[in-house]
PDB file of C-alpha atoms in Angstrom:
ATOM      1  CA  UNK A 226     153.950 106.500  74.194  1.00 49.00           C
ATOM      2  CA  UNK A 227     152.863 107.870  70.817  1.00 51.00           C
ATOM      3  CA  UNK A 228     149.078 108.324  70.887  1.00 50.00           C
ATOM      4  CA  UNK A 229     148.848 107.139  67.265  1.00 49.00           C
ATOM      5  CA  UNK A 230     150.188 103.733  68.318  1.00 57.00           C
ATOM      6  CA  UNK A 231     147.698 103.209  71.134  1.00 65.00           C
ATOM      7  CA  UNK A 232     144.813 100.904  70.285  1.00 66.00           C
ATOM      8  CA  UNK A 233     141.382 101.900  71.550  1.00 70.00           C
ATOM      9  CA  UNK A 234     139.997  99.570  74.199  1.00 90.00           C
ATOM     10  CA  UNK A 235     136.638  98.203  73.114  1.00 95.00           C
ATOM     11  CA  UNK A 236     134.114  97.017  75.681  1.00 95.00           C
ATOM     12  CA  UNK A 237     131.411  94.407  76.107  1.00 95.00           C
ATOM     13  CA  UNK A 238     128.830  97.155  75.591  1.00 95.00           C
ATOM     14  CA  UNK A 239     129.942  97.414  71.950  1.00 95.00           C
ATOM     15  CA  UNK A 240     129.604  93.652  71.436  1.00 95.00           C
ATOM     16  CA  UNK A 241     126.158  93.615  73.019  1.00 93.00           C
ATOM     17  CA  UNK A 242     125.096  96.531  70.776  1.00 95.00           C
ATOM     18  CA  UNK A 243     125.926  94.687  67.527  1.00 94.00           C
ATOM     19  CA  UNK A 244     122.990  94.260  65.146  1.00 94.00           C
ATOM     20  CA  UNK A 245     121.003  91.017  65.395  1.00 90.00           C
ATOM     21  CA  UNK A 246     122.902  88.208  63.697  1.00 88.00           C
ATOM     22  CA  UNK A 247     126.335  89.855  63.849  1.00 92.00           C
ATOM     23  CA  UNK A 248     128.756  88.024  66.081  1.00 94.00           C
ATOM     24  CA  UNK A 249     132.100  89.005  67.530  1.00 96.00           C
ATOM     25  CA  UNK A 250     134.395  88.183  70.399  1.00 96.00           C
ATOM     26  CA  UNK A 251     136.262  90.654  72.548  1.00 96.00           C
ATOM     27  CA  UNK A 252     139.657  89.713  73.964  1.00 95.00           C
ATOM     28  CA  UNK A 253     141.495  92.204  76.145  1.00 94.00           C
ATOM     29  CA  UNK A 254     139.662  95.090  74.488  1.00 95.00           C
ATOM     30  CA  UNK A 255     140.228  93.927  70.887  1.00 94.00           C
ATOM     31  CA  UNK A 256     137.223  92.970  68.754  1.00 95.00           C
ATOM     32  CA  UNK A 257     137.345  89.890  66.512  1.00 95.00           C
ATOM     33  CA  UNK A 258     134.419  89.622  64.104  1.00 94.00           C
ATOM     34  CA  UNK A 259     133.083  86.112  63.543  1.00 93.00           C
ATOM     35  CA  UNK A 260     131.710  84.642  60.344  1.00 90.00           C
ATOM     36  CA  UNK A 261     129.128  81.888  60.043  1.00 90.00           C
ATOM     37  CA  UNK A 262     130.594  78.452  60.738  1.00 92.00           C
ATOM     38  CA  UNK A 263     130.910  75.843  58.002  1.00 92.00           C
ATOM     39  CA  UNK A 264     128.619  72.838  57.699  1.00 93.00           C
ATOM     40  CA  UNK A 265     131.471  70.552  58.855  1.00 92.00           C
ATOM     41  CA  UNK A 266     132.052  72.764  61.881  1.00 94.00           C
ATOM     42  CA  UNK A 267     128.360  72.641  62.822  1.00 95.00           C
ATOM     43  CA  UNK A 268     128.128  68.864  62.344  1.00 95.00           C
ATOM     44  CA  UNK A 269     131.195  68.286  64.539  1.00 95.00           C
ATOM     45  CA  UNK A 270     129.930  70.661  67.204  1.00 97.00           C
ATOM     46  CA  UNK A 271     126.424  69.184  67.343  1.00 96.00           C
ATOM     47  CA  UNK A 272     127.603  65.572  67.564  1.00 96.00           C
ATOM     48  CA  UNK A 273     130.278  66.356  70.145  1.00 96.00           C
ATOM     49  CA  UNK A 274     127.802  68.327  72.256  1.00 96.00           C
ATOM     50  CA  UNK A 275     125.348  65.393  72.240  1.00 96.00           C
ATOM     51  CA  UNK A 276     128.037  62.946  73.357  1.00 95.00           C
ATOM     52  CA  UNK A 277     129.402  65.267  76.053  1.00 95.00           C
ATOM     53  CA  UNK A 278     125.896  66.023  77.353  1.00 94.00           C
ATOM     54  CA  UNK A 279     125.062  62.290  77.439  1.00 93.00           C
ATOM     55  CA  UNK A 280     128.229  61.521  79.416  1.00 92.00           C
ATOM     56  CA  UNK A 281     127.586  64.290  81.922  1.00 89.00           C
ATOM     57  CA  UNK A 282     123.951  63.243  82.411  1.00 88.00           C
ATOM     58  CA  UNK A 283     124.852  59.557  82.897  1.00 88.00           C
ATOM     59  CA  UNK A 284     127.321  60.493  85.584  1.00 84.00           C
ATOM     60  CA  UNK A 285     124.854  62.757  87.428  1.00 69.00           C
ATOM     61  CA  UNK A 286     127.185  65.698  87.130  1.00 76.00           C
ATOM     62  CA  UNK A 287     125.688  69.012  88.129  1.00 88.00           C
ATOM     63  CA  UNK A 288     126.944  70.649  84.944  1.00 94.00           C
ATOM     64  CA  UNK A 289     125.315  72.314  81.948  1.00 94.00           C
ATOM     65  CA  UNK A 290     126.464  72.159  78.318  1.00 96.00           C
ATOM     66  CA  UNK A 291     126.088  75.177  76.015  1.00 97.00           C
ATOM     67  CA  UNK A 292     126.962  75.620  72.354  1.00 97.00           C
ATOM     68  CA  UNK A 293     127.694  78.838  70.482  1.00 94.00           C
ATOM     69  CA  UNK A 294     126.426  81.409  70.403  1.00 93.00           C
ATOM     70  CA  UNK A 295     126.701  81.480  74.198  1.00 96.00           C
ATOM     71  CA  UNK A 296     128.268  84.423  76.029  1.00 96.00           C
ATOM     72  CA  UNK A 297     131.223  83.879  78.327  1.00 98.00           C
ATOM     73  CA  UNK A 298     132.332  86.945  80.265  1.00 97.00           C
ATOM     74  CA  UNK A 299     135.621  85.237  81.030  1.00 94.00           C
ATOM     75  CA  UNK A 300     137.514  87.806  83.076  1.00 89.00           C
ATOM     76  CA  UNK A 301     134.432  89.303  84.744  1.00 82.00           C
ATOM     77  CA  UNK A 302     135.468  92.654  83.299  1.00 89.00           C
ATOM     78  CA  UNK A 303     134.237  94.789  80.416  1.00 94.00           C
ATOM     79  CA  UNK A 304     137.119  93.898  78.061  1.00 95.00           C
ATOM     80  CA  UNK A 305     136.684  90.155  77.425  1.00 96.00           C
ATOM     81  CA  UNK A 306     133.653  88.406  75.939  1.00 96.00           C
ATOM     82  CA  UNK A 307     133.961  85.024  74.228  1.00 97.00           C
ATOM     83  CA  UNK A 308     131.616  82.662  72.434  1.00 97.00           C
ATOM     84  CA  UNK A 309     133.321  79.264  72.661  1.00 98.00           C
ATOM     85  CA  UNK A 310     131.968  76.583  70.373  1.00 97.00           C
ATOM     86  CA  UNK A 311     131.085  74.493  73.422  1.00 98.00           C
ATOM     87  CA  UNK A 312     131.230  75.336  77.115  1.00 98.00           C
ATOM     88  CA  UNK A 313     130.486  73.202  80.163  1.00 97.00           C
ATOM     89  CA  UNK A 314     129.727  75.050  83.386  1.00 96.00           C
ATOM     90  CA  UNK A 315     129.395  73.187  86.685  1.00 94.00           C
ATOM     91  CA  UNK A 316     129.051  76.169  89.039  1.00 95.00           C
ATOM     92  CA  UNK A 317     125.517  77.400  88.409  1.00 94.00           C
ATOM     93  CA  UNK A 318     126.273  80.598  90.366  1.00 96.00           C
ATOM     94  CA  UNK A 319     128.255  81.713  87.293  1.00 97.00           C
ATOM     95  CA  UNK A 320     125.161  81.528  85.088  1.00 97.00           C
ATOM     96  CA  UNK A 321     122.471  84.079  84.383  1.00 96.00           C
ATOM     97  CA  UNK A 322     120.280  84.857  81.386  1.00 96.00           C
ATOM     98  CA  UNK A 323     123.157  86.681  79.654  1.00 95.00           C
ATOM     99  CA  UNK A 324     125.573  83.734  79.881  1.00 97.00           C
ATOM    100  CA  UNK A 325     128.506  82.634  82.017  1.00 97.00           C
ATOM    101  CA  UNK A 326     130.387  85.079  84.253  1.00 96.00           C
ATOM    102  CA  UNK A 327     133.790  83.562  84.924  1.00 96.00           C
ATOM    103  CA  UNK A 328     135.604  80.508  83.637  1.00 96.00           C
ATOM    104  CA  UNK A 329     133.681  77.515  82.295  1.00 97.00           C
ATOM    105  CA  UNK A 330     135.015  74.180  83.504  1.00 95.00           C
ATOM    106  CA  UNK A 331     135.463  72.764  80.011  1.00 96.00           C
ATOM    107  CA  UNK A 332     135.704  74.486  76.612  1.00 98.00           C
ATOM    108  CA  UNK A 333     135.875  73.155  73.041  1.00 98.00           C
ATOM    109  CA  UNK A 334     136.912  75.259  70.051  1.00 98.00           C
ATOM    110  CA  UNK A 335     136.743  73.938  66.485  1.00 97.00           C
ATOM    111  CA  UNK A 336     139.485  75.648  64.503  1.00 95.00           C
ATOM    112  CA  UNK A 337     138.951  77.291  61.152  1.00 92.00           C
ATOM    113  CA  UNK A 338     141.782  78.746  59.047  1.00 89.00           C
ATOM    114  CA  UNK A 339     140.861  82.280  60.127  1.00 88.00           C
ATOM    115  CA  UNK A 340     140.852  81.462  63.876  1.00 91.00           C
ATOM    116  CA  UNK A 341     144.006  79.352  64.235  1.00 94.00           C
ATOM    117  CA  UNK A 342     146.181  81.901  66.034  1.00 94.00           C
ATOM    118  CA  UNK A 343     143.339  83.005  68.267  1.00 95.00           C
ATOM    119  CA  UNK A 344     142.373  79.430  69.250  1.00 96.00           C
ATOM    120  CA  UNK A 345     145.896  78.001  69.633  1.00 96.00           C
ATOM    121  CA  UNK A 346     147.555  80.979  71.331  1.00 96.00           C
ATOM    122  CA  UNK A 347     145.292  83.784  72.507  1.00 96.00           C
ATOM    123  CA  UNK A 348     142.391  81.703  73.812  1.00 96.00           C
ATOM    124  CA  UNK A 349     144.658  78.966  75.164  1.00 96.00           C
ATOM    125  CA  UNK A 350     146.381  81.542  77.372  1.00 94.00           C
ATOM    126  CA  UNK A 351     143.119  83.283  78.327  1.00 96.00           C
ATOM    127  CA  UNK A 352     141.412  80.037  79.285  1.00 96.00           C
ATOM    128  CA  UNK A 353     144.420  78.788  81.267  1.00 94.00           C
ATOM    129  CA  UNK A 354     144.826  82.018  83.221  1.00 93.00           C
ATOM    130  CA  UNK A 355     141.064  82.348  83.878  1.00 94.00           C
ATOM    131  CA  UNK A 356     140.750  78.913  85.483  1.00 94.00           C
ATOM    132  CA  UNK A 357     139.237  76.726  82.749  1.00 96.00           C
ATOM    133  CA  UNK A 358     140.011  73.139  83.772  1.00 95.00           C
ATOM    134  CA  UNK A 359     140.009  71.554  80.309  1.00 95.00           C
ATOM    135  CA  UNK A 360     140.295  72.965  76.772  1.00 97.00           C
ATOM    136  CA  UNK A 361     139.948  70.989  73.552  1.00 97.00           C
ATOM    137  CA  UNK A 362     141.075  72.308  70.183  1.00 98.00           C
ATOM    138  CA  UNK A 363     139.537  70.316  67.331  1.00 97.00           C
ATOM    139  CA  UNK A 364     141.458  70.984  64.120  1.00 97.00           C
ATOM    140  CA  UNK A 365     139.784  69.587  60.980  1.00 95.00           C
ATOM    141  CA  UNK A 366     142.661  70.722  58.754  1.00 94.00           C
ATOM    142  CA  UNK A 367     145.275  68.814  60.807  1.00 96.00           C
ATOM    143  CA  UNK A 368     142.806  65.998  61.578  1.00 96.00           C
ATOM    144  CA  UNK A 369     143.807  66.239  65.241  1.00 97.00           C
ATOM    145  CA  UNK A 370     142.275  67.097  68.590  1.00 97.00           C
ATOM    146  CA  UNK A 371     144.423  68.648  71.297  1.00 97.00           C
ATOM    147  CA  UNK A 372     143.301  68.245  74.917  1.00 96.00           C
ATOM    148  CA  UNK A 373     144.794  70.730  77.382  1.00 96.00           C
ATOM    149  CA  UNK A 374     144.344  70.221  81.105  1.00 94.00           C
ATOM    150  CA  UNK A 375     145.030  73.012  83.591  1.00 91.00           C
ATOM    151  CA  UNK A 376     144.510  71.251  86.925  1.00 82.00           C
ATOM    152  CA  UNK A 377     146.441  72.435  89.992  1.00 78.00           C
ATOM    153  CA  UNK A 378     148.386  75.034  88.007  1.00 76.00           C
ATOM    154  CA  UNK A 379     149.967  72.357  85.821  1.00 85.00           C
ATOM    155  CA  UNK A 380     149.557  72.096  82.065  1.00 89.00           C
ATOM    156  CA  UNK A 381     148.956  68.700  80.499  1.00 92.00           C
ATOM    157  CA  UNK A 382     148.583  68.114  76.783  1.00 94.00           C
ATOM    158  CA  UNK A 383     147.396  65.069  74.871  1.00 94.00           C
ATOM    159  CA  UNK A 384     146.763  64.941  71.156  1.00 95.00           C
ATOM    160  CA  UNK A 385     144.612  62.532  69.194  1.00 97.00           C
ATOM    161  CA  UNK A 386     144.284  61.716  65.531  1.00 97.00           C
ATOM    162  CA  UNK A 387     140.696  61.940  64.316  1.00 97.00           C
ATOM    163  CA  UNK A 388     140.456  58.112  64.130  1.00 97.00           C
ATOM    164  CA  UNK A 389     141.457  57.720  67.811  1.00 96.00           C
ATOM    165  CA  UNK A 390     139.050  58.080  70.739  1.00 96.00           C
ATOM    166  CA  UNK A 391     139.501  61.443  72.442  1.00 95.00           C
ATOM    167  CA  UNK A 392     139.593  61.091  76.223  1.00 90.00           C
ATOM    168  CA  UNK A 393     139.202  64.033  78.540  1.00 84.00           C
ATOM    169  CA  UNK A 394     139.237  64.731  82.236  1.00 85.00           C
ATOM    170  CA  UNK A 395     135.754  66.265  82.641  1.00 83.00           C
ATOM    171  CA  UNK A 396     134.067  62.985  81.866  1.00 85.00           C
ATOM    172  CA  UNK A 397     136.690  60.198  81.764  1.00 84.00           C
ATOM    173  CA  UNK A 398     134.159  57.678  80.399  1.00 88.00           C
ATOM    174  CA  UNK A 399     133.742  59.848  77.293  1.00 90.00           C
ATOM    175  CA  UNK A 400     135.320  58.503  74.117  1.00 93.00           C
ATOM    176  CA  UNK A 401     134.725  60.622  71.015  1.00 94.00           C
ATOM    177  CA  UNK A 402     136.088  59.413  67.692  1.00 94.00           C
ATOM    178  CA  UNK A 403     135.938  62.537  65.531  1.00 94.00           C
ATOM    179  CA  UNK A 404     136.319  60.535  62.288  1.00 92.00           C
ATOM    180  CA  UNK A 405     133.046  58.739  63.108  1.00 92.00           C
ATOM    181  CA  UNK A 406     131.099  62.007  63.221  1.00 89.00           C
TER     182      UNK A 406
END
């Protein structure tokens, strides 16, 4: 292979060495810089996190909810580091002070125009192959939420308009109407 065509493999060490306040994700050795989220993004994330946390607490689930920036060392290697908008981890052995080492049980990403391909394709495949049980893509531009389930090696997909209650598998009692946020 022509050496000029080979992409350098970046590592988690480079992400962790970024200056304070700079954020990036690393997927299979490729760095993706992240900009500050919009006000709408933050409002959606905060309200969704509150509702998900409330549902988990009411059902005595032994899970913890984290919002970005929160490190997920998804593949337990030095080439993948993600900061999902929201992550729920039920296996506390995966957690340490740096973040989550392995697949969260449930992940939510709120799409922005600059992250569409990454959220809909790259992260969808990474999360599915890593063992994430449920992945929500909230798309303000399309006014839709897509709920992917990856239980027992099978893919399920449901989509919801923003004025419909979103129902997931992690907490079946949860009903989030994005339009009400």
